[in-house]
Short mmCIF file of N, CA and C in Angstrom, two decimals:
data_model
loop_
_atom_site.label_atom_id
_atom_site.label_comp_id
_atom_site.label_asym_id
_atom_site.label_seq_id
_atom_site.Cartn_x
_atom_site.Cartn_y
_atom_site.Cartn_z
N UNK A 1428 -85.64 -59.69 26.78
CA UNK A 1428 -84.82 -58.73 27.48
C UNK A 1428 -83.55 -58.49 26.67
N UNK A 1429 -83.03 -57.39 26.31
CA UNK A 1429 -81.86 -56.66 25.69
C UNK A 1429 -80.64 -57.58 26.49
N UNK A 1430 -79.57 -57.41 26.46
CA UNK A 1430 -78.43 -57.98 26.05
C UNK A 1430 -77.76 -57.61 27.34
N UNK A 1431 -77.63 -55.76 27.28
CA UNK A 1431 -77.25 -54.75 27.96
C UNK A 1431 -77.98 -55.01 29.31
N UNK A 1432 -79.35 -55.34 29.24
CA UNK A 1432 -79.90 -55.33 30.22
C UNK A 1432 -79.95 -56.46 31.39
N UNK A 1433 -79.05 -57.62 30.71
CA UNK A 1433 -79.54 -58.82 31.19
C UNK A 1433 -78.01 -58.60 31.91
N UNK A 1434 -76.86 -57.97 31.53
CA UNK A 1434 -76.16 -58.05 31.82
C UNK A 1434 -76.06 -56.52 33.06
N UNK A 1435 -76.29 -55.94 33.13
CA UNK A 1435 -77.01 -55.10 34.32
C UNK A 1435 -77.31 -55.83 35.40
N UNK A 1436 -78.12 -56.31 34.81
CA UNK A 1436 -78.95 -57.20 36.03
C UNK A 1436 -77.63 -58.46 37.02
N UNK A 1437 -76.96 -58.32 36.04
CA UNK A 1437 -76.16 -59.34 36.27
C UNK A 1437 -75.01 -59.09 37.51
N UNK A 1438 -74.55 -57.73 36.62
CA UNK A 1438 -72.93 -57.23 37.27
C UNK A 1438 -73.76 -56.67 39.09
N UNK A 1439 -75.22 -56.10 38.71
CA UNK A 1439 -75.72 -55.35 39.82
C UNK A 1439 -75.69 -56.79 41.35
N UNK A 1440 -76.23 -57.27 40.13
CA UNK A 1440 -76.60 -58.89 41.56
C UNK A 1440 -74.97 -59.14 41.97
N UNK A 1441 -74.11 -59.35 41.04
CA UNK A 1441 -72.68 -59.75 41.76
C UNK A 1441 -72.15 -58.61 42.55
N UNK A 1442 -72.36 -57.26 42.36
CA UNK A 1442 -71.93 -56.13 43.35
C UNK A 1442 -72.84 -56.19 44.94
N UNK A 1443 -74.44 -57.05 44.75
CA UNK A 1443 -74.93 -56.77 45.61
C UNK A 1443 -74.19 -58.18 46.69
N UNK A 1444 -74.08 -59.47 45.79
CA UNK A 1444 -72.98 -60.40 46.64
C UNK A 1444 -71.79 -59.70 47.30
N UNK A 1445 -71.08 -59.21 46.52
CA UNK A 1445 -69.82 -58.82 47.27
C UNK A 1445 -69.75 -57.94 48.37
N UNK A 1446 -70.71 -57.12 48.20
CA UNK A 1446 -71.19 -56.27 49.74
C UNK A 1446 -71.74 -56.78 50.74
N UNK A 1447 -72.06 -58.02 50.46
CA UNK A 1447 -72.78 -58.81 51.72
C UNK A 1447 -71.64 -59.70 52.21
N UNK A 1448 -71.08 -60.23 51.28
CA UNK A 1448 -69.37 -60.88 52.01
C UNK A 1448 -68.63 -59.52 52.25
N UNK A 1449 -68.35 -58.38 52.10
CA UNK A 1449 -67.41 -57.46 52.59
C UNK A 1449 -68.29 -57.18 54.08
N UNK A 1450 -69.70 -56.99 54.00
CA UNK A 1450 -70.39 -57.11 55.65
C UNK A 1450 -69.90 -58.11 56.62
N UNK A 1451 -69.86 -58.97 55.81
CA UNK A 1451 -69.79 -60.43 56.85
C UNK A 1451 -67.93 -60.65 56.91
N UNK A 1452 -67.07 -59.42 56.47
CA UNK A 1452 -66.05 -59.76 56.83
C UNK A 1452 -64.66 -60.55 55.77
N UNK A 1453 -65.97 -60.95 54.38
CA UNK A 1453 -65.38 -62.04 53.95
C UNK A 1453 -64.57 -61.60 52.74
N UNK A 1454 -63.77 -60.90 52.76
CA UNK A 1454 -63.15 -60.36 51.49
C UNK A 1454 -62.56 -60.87 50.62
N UNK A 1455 -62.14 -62.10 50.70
CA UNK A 1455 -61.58 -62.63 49.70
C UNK A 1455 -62.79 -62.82 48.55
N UNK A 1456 -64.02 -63.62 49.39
CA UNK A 1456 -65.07 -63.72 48.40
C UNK A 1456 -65.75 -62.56 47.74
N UNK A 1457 -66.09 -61.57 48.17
CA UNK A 1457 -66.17 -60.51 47.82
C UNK A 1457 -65.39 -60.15 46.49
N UNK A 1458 -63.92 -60.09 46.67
CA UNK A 1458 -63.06 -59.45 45.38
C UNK A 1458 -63.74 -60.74 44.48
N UNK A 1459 -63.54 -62.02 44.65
CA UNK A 1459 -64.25 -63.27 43.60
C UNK A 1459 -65.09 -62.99 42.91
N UNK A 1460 -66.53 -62.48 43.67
CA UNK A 1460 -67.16 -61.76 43.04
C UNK A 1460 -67.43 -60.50 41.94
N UNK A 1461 -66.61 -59.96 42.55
CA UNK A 1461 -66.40 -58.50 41.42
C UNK A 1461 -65.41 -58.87 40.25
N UNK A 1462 -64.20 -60.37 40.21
CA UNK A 1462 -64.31 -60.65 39.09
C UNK A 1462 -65.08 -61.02 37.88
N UNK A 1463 -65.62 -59.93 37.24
CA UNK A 1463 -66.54 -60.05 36.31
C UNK A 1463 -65.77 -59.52 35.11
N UNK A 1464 -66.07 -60.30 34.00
CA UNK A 1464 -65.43 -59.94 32.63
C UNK A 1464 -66.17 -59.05 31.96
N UNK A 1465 -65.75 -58.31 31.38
CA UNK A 1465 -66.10 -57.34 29.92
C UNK A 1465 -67.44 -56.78 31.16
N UNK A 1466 -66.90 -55.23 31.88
CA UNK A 1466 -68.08 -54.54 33.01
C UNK A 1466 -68.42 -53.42 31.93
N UNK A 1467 -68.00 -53.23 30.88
CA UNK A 1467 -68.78 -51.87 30.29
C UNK A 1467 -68.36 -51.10 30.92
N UNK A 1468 -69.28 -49.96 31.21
CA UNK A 1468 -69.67 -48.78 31.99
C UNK A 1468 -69.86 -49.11 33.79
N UNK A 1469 -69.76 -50.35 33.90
CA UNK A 1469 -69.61 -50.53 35.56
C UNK A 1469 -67.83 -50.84 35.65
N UNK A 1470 -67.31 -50.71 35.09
CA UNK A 1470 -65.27 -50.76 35.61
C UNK A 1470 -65.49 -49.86 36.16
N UNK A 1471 -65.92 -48.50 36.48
CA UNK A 1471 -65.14 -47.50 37.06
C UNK A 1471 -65.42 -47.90 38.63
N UNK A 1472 -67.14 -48.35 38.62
CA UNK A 1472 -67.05 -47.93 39.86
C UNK A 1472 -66.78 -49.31 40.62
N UNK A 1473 -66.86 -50.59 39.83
CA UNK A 1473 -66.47 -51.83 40.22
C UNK A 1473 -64.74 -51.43 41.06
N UNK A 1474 -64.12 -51.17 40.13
CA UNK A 1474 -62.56 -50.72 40.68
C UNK A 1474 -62.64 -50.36 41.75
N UNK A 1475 -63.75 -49.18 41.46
CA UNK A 1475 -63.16 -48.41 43.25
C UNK A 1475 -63.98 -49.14 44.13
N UNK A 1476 -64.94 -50.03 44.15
CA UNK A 1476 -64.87 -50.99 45.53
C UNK A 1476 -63.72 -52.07 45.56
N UNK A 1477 -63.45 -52.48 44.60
CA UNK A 1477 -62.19 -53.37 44.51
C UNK A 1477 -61.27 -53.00 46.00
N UNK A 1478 -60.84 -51.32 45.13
CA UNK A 1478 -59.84 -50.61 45.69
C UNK A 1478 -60.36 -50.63 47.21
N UNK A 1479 -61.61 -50.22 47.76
CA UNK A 1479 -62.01 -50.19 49.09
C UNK A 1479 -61.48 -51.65 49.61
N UNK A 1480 -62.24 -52.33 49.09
CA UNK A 1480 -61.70 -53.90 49.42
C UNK A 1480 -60.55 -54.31 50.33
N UNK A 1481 -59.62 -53.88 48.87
CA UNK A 1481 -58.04 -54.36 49.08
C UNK A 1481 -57.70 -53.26 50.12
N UNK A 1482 -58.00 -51.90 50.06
CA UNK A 1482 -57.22 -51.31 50.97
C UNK A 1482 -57.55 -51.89 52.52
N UNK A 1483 -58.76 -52.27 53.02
CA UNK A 1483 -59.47 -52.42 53.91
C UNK A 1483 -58.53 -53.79 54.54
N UNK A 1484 -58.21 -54.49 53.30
CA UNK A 1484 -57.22 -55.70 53.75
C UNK A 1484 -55.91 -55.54 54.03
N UNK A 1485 -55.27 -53.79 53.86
CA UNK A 1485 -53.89 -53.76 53.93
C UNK A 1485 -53.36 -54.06 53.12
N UNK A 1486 -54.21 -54.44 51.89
CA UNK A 1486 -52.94 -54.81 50.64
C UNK A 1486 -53.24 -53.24 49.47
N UNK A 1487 -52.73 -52.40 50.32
CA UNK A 1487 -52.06 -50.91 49.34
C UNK A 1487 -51.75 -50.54 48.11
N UNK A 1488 -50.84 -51.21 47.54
CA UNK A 1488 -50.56 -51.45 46.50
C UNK A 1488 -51.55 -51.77 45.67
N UNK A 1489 -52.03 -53.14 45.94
CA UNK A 1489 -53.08 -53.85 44.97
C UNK A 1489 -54.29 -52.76 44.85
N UNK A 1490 -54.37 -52.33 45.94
CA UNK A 1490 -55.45 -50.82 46.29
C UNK A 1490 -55.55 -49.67 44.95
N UNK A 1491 -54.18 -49.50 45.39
CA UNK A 1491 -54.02 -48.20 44.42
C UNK A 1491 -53.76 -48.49 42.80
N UNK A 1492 -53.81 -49.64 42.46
CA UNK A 1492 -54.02 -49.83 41.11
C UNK A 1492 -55.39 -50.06 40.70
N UNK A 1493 -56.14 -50.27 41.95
CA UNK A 1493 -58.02 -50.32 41.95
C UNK A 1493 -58.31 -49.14 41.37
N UNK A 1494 -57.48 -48.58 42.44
CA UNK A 1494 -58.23 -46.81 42.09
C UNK A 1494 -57.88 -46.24 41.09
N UNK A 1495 -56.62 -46.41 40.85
CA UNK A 1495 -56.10 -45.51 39.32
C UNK A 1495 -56.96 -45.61 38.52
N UNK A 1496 -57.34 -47.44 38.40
CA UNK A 1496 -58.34 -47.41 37.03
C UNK A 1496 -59.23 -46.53 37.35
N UNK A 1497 -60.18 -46.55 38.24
CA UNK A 1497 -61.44 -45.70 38.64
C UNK A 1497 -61.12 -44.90 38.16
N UNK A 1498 -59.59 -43.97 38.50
CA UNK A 1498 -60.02 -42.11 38.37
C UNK A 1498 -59.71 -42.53 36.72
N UNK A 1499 -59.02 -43.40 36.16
CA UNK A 1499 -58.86 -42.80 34.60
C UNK A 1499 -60.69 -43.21 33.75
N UNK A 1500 -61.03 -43.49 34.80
CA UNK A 1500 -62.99 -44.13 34.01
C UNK A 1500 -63.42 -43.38 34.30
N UNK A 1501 -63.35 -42.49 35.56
CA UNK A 1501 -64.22 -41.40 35.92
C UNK A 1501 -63.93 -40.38 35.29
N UNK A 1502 -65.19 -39.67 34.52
CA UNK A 1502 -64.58 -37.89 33.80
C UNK A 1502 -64.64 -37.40 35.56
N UNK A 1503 -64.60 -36.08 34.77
CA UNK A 1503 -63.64 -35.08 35.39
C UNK A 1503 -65.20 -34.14 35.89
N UNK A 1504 -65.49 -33.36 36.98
CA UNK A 1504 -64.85 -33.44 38.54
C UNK A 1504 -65.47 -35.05 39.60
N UNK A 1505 -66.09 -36.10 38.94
CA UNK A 1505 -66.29 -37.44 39.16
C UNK A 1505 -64.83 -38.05 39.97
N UNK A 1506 -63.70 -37.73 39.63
CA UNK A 1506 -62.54 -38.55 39.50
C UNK A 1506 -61.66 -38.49 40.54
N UNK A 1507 -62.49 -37.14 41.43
CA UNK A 1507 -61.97 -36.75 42.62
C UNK A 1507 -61.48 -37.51 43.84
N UNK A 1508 -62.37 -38.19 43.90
CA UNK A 1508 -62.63 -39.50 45.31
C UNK A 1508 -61.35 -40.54 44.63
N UNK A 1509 -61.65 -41.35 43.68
CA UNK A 1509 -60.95 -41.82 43.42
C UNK A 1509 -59.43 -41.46 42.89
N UNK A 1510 -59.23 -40.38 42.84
CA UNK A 1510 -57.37 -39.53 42.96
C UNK A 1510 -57.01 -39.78 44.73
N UNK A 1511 -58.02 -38.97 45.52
CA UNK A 1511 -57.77 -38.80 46.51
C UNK A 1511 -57.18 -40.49 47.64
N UNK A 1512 -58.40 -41.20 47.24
CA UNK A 1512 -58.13 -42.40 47.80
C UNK A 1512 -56.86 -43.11 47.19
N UNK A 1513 -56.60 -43.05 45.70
CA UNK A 1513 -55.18 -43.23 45.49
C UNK A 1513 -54.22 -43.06 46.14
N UNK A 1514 -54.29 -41.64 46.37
CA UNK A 1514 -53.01 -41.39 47.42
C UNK A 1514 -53.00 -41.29 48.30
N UNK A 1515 -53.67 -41.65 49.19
CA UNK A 1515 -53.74 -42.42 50.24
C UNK A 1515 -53.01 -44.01 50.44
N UNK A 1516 -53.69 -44.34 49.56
CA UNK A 1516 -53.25 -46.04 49.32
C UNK A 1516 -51.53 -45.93 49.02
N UNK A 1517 -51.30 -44.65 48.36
CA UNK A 1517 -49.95 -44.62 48.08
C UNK A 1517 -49.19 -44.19 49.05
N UNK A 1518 -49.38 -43.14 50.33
CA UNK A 1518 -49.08 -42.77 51.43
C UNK A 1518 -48.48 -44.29 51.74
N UNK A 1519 -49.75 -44.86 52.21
CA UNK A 1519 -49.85 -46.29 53.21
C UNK A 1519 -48.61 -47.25 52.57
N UNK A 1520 -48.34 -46.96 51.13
CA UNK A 1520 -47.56 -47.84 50.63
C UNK A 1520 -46.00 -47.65 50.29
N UNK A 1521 -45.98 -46.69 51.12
CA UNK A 1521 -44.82 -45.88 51.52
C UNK A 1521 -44.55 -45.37 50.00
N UNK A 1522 -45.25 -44.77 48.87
CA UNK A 1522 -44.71 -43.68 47.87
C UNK A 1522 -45.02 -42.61 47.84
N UNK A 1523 -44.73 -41.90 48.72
CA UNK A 1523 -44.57 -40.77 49.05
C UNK A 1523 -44.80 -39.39 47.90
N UNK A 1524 -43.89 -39.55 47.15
CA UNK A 1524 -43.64 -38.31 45.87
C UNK A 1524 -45.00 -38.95 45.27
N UNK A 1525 -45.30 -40.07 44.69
CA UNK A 1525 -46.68 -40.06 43.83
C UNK A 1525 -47.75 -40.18 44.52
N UNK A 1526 -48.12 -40.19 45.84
CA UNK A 1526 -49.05 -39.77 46.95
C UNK A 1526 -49.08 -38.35 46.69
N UNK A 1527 -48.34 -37.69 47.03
CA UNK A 1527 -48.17 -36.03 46.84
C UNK A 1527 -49.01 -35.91 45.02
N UNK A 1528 -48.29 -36.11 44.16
CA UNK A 1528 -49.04 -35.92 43.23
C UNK A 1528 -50.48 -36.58 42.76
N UNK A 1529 -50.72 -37.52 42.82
CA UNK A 1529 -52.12 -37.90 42.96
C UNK A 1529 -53.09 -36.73 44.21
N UNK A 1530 -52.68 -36.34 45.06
CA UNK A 1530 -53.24 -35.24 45.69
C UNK A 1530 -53.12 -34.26 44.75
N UNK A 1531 -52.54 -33.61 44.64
CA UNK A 1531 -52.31 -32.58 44.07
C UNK A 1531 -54.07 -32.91 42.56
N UNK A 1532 -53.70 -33.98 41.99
CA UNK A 1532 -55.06 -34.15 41.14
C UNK A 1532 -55.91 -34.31 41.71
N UNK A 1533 -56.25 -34.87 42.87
CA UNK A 1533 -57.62 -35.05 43.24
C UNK A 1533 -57.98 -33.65 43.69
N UNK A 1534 -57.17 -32.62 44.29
CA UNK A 1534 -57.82 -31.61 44.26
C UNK A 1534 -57.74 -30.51 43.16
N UNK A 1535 -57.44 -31.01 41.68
CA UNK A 1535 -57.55 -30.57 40.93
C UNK A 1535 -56.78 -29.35 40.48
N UNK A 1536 -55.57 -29.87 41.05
CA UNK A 1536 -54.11 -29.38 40.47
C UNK A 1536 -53.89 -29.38 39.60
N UNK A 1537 -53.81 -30.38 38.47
CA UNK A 1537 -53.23 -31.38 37.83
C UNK A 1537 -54.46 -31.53 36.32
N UNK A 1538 -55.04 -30.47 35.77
CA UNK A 1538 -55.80 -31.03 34.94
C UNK A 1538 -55.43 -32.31 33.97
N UNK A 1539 -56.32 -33.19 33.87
CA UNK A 1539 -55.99 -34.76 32.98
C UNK A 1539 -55.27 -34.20 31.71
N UNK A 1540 -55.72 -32.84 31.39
CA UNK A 1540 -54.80 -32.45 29.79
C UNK A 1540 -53.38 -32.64 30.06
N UNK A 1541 -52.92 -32.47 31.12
CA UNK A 1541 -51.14 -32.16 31.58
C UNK A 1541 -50.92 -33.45 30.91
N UNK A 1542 -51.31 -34.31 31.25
CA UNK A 1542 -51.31 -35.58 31.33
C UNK A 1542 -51.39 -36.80 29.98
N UNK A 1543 -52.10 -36.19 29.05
CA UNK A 1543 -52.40 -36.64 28.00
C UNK A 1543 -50.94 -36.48 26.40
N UNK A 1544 -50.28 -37.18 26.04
CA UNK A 1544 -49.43 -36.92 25.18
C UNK A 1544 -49.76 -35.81 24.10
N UNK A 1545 -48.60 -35.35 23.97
CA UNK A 1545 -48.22 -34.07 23.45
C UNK A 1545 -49.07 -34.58 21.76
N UNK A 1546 -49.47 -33.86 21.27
CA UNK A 1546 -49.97 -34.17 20.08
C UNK A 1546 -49.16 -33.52 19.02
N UNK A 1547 -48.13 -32.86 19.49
CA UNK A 1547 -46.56 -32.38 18.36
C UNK A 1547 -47.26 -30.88 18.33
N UNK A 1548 -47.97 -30.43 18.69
CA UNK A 1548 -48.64 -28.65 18.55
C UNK A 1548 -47.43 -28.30 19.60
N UNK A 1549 -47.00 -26.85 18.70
CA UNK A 1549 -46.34 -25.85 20.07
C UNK A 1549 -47.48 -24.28 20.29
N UNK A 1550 -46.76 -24.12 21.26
CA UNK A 1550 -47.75 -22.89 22.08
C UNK A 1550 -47.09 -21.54 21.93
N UNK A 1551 -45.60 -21.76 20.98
CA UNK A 1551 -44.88 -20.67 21.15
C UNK A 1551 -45.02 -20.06 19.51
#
C-alpha cells in the first residue's frame, strides 16, 4: 500500500473517531483526535470541524482561527462556508468590524486578490 494511502486511511479513521466522541458529547476527545500531524490535503476540512467543535463549546475565538485556516485551504467559491462561519465565531466573540468583513468575503465581496500583497505593479 502507497504511503499517501495508508495515511488516508489513517486521518479518515481519526475523523471517523472524533465524530463519534462529538455524538457522544465528548469534545475534548474529539479535538485529541483531529490532532493529527502533517494532514496534507485534509487541513482544510480537518479545521473546519475543529472550528465546529470549538464553536459548539463556546470557545469563539479558538473557533475562528479553525476557520480562517479552512477558508485560506479552501479555493475559491469552496471558501464560502468557512468565511461565513468565521464571522460568526467573530460576532459571538464580540469583533464586530472583522465579523462584518469576513461577511462581506464569504459572500464574495472581497475577492482573495484584494488580499494578496501588492507585487510593486501600478494600474495607473
Amino acid at each position: 500500500m502507497h504511503p499517501e494511502q495508508r495515511r488516508a486511511i489513517y486521518v479518515t479513521r481519526k475523523v471517523r473517531e472524533a465524530a463519534g466522541y462529538v455524538e457522544l458529547g465528548l469534545f475534548e476527545q474529539a479535538l485529541e483526535c483531529l490532532d493529527i500531524q502533517d494532514l496534507g490535503p485534509w487541513e482544510g476540512p480537518v479545521s473546519m470541524f475543529k472550528g465546529q467543535i470549538l464553536a459548539a463549546q463556546g470557545r469563539f475565538r479558538d473557533a475562528a482561527v479553525a476557520f480562517e485556516r479552512a477558508a485560506q485551504l479552501f479555493p475559491p467559491p469552496h471558501d464560502r462556508l468557512a468565511w461565513l462561519t468565521l464571522s460568526h465565531c467573530l460576532r459571538q466573540a464580540g469583533d464586530t468590524t472583522r465579523a462584518i468583513q469576513m461577511l462581506g468575503r464569504a459572500r464574495g465581496a472581497f475577492p482573495r486578490q484584494l488580499f494578496l500583497p501588492d507585487s510593486g505593479t501600478s494600474s495607473g
